[in-house]
C-alpha positions as a LaTeX table, in Angstrom:
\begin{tabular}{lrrr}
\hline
Residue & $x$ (\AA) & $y$ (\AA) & $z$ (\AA) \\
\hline
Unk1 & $-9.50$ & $-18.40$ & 7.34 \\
Unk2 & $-8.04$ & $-21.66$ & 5.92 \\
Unk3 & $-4.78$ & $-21.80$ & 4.73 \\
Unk4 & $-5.11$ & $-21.45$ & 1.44 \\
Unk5 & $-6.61$ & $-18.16$ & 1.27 \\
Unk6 & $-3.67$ & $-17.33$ & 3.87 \\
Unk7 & $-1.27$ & $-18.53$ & 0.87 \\
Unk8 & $-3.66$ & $-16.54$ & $-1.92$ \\
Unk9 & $-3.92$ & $-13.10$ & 0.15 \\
Unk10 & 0.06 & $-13.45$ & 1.25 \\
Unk11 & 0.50 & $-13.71$ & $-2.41$ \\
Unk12 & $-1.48$ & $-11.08$ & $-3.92$ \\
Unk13 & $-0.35$ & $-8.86$ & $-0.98$ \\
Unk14 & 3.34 & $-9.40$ & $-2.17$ \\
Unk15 & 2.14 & $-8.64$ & $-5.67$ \\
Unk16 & 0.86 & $-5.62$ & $-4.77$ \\
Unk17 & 3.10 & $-4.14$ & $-2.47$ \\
Unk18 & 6.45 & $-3.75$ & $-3.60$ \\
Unk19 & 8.26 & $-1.14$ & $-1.24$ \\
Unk20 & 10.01 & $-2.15$ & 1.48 \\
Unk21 & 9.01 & $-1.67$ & 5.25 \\
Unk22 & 11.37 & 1.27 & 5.28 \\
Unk23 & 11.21 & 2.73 & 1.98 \\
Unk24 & 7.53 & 3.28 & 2.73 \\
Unk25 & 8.31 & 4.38 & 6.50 \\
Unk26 & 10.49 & 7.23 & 4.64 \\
Unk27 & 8.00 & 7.83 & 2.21 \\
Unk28 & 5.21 & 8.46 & 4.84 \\
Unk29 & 7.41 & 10.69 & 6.33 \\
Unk30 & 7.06 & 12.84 & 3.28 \\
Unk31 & 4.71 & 16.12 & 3.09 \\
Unk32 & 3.88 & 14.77 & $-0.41$ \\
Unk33 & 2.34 & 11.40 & 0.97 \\
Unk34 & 0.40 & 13.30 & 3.50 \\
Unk35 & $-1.32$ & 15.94 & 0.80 \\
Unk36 & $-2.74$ & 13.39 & $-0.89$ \\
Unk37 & $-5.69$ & 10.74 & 0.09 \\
Unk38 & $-9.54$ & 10.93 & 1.61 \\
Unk39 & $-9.63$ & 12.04 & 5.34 \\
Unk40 & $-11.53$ & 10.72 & 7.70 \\
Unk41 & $-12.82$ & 10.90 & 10.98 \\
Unk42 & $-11.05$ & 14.57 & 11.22 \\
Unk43 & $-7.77$ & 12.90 & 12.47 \\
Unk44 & $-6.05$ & 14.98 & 9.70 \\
Unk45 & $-4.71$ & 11.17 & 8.66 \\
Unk46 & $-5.80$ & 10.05 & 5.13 \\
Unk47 & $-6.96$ & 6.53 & 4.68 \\
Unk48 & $-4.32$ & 5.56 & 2.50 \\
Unk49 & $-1.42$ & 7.25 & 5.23 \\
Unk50 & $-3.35$ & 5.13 & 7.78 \\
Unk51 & $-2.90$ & 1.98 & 5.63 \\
Unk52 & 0.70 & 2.67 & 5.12 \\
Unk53 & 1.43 & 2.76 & 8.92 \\
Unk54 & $-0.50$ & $-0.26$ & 8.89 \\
Unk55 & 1.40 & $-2.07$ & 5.82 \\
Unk56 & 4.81 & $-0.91$ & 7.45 \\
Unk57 & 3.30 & $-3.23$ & 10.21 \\
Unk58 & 2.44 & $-6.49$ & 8.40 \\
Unk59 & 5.91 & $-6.39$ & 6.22 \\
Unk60 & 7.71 & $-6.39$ & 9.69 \\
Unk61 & 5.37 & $-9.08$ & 10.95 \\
Unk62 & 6.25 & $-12.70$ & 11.16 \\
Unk63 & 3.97 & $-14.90$ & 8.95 \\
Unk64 & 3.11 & $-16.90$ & 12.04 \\
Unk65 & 1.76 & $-13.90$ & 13.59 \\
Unk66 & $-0.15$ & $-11.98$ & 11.09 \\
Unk67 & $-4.22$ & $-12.51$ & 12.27 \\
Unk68 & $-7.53$ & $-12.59$ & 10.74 \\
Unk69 & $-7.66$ & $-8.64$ & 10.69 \\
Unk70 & $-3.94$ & $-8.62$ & 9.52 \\
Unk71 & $-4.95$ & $-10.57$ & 6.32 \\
Unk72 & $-8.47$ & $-8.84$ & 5.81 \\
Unk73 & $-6.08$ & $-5.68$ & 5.61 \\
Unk74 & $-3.90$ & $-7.12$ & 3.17 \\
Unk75 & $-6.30$ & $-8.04$ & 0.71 \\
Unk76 & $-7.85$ & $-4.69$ & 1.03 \\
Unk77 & $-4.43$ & $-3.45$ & 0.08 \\
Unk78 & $-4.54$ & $-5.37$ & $-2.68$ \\
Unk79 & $-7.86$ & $-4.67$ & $-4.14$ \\
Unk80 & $-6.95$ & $-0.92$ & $-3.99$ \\
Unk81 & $-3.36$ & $-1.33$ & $-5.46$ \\
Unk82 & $-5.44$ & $-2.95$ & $-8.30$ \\
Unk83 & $-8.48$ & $-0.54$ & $-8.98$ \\
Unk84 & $-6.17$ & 2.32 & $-8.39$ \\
Unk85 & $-3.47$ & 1.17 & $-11.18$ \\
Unk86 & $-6.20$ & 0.76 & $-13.22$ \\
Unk87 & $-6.40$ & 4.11 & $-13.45$ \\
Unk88 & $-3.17$ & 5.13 & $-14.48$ \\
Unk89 & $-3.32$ & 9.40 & $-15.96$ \\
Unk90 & $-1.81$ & 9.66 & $-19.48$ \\
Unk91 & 1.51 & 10.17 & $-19.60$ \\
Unk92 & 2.01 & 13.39 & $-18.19$ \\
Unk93 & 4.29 & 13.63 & $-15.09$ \\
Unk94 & 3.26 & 10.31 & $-13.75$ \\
Unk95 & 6.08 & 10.59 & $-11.42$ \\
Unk96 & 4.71 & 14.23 & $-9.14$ \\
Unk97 & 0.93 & 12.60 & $-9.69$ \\
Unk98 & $-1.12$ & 12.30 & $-6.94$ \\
Unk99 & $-1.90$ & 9.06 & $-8.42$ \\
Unk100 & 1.54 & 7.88 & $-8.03$ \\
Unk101 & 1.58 & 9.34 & $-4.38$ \\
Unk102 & $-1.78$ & 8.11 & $-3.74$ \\
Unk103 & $-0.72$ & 4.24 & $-4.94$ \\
Unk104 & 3.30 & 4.96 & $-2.46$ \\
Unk105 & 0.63 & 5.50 & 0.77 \\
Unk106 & $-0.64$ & 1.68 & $-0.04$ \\
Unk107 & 2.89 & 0.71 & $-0.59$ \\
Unk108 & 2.91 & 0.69 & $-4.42$ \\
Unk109 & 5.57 & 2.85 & $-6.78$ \\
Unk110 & 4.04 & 2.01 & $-10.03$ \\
Unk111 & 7.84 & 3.71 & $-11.47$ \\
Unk112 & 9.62 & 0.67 & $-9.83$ \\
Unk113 & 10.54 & $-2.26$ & $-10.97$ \\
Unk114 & 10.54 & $-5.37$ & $-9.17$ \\
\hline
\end{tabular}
């Protein structure tokens, strides 16, 4: 991957992910991050939980040492972060939706601000 799509995917990656490693390590912990998301595989693990761990990972990593797979993950983090807030509920308790719990796994709170 050149370096400019390195530079693009860091970007949009940063965009869309705006925990902190351990605000999203806590949140993971959670039992409402782990009723929420598609399981696969019958590991009991949702996709999205899976991509938290995984997130938790690349925030901690060193930009030197992020790989090919570590920015193929990001971007997918940041395609989903973007479909999924796309489809923000009405108004109704946004902040017990599975939405909002759904978009904490990938390491998005749509309630905070940056």
């Amino acid at each position: 991957m050149a370096d400019d799509d390195r530079d693009t995917v860091r970007e949009e990656f940063d965009e869309a992910v705006n925990m902190s490693a351990s605000e999203l390590e806590e949140w993971l912990a959670t039992d409402e991050s782990q009723s929420v998301g598609q399981k696969s595989g019958g590991s009991g693990e949702s996709t999205g939980h899976e991509s938290g761990r995984r997130i938790v990972e690349l925030l901690r990593k060193k930009g030197g040492d992020l790989t090919d797979d570590d920015y193929a993950h990001m971007r997918k983090v940041h395609g989903y972060v973007q479909r999924h807030t796309a489809q923000e509920p009405g108004k109704e308790d946004v902040e017990h939706s599975r939405w909002r719990y759904s978009l904490m796994n990938w390491g998005h709170d749509p309630l905070k601000k940056k």
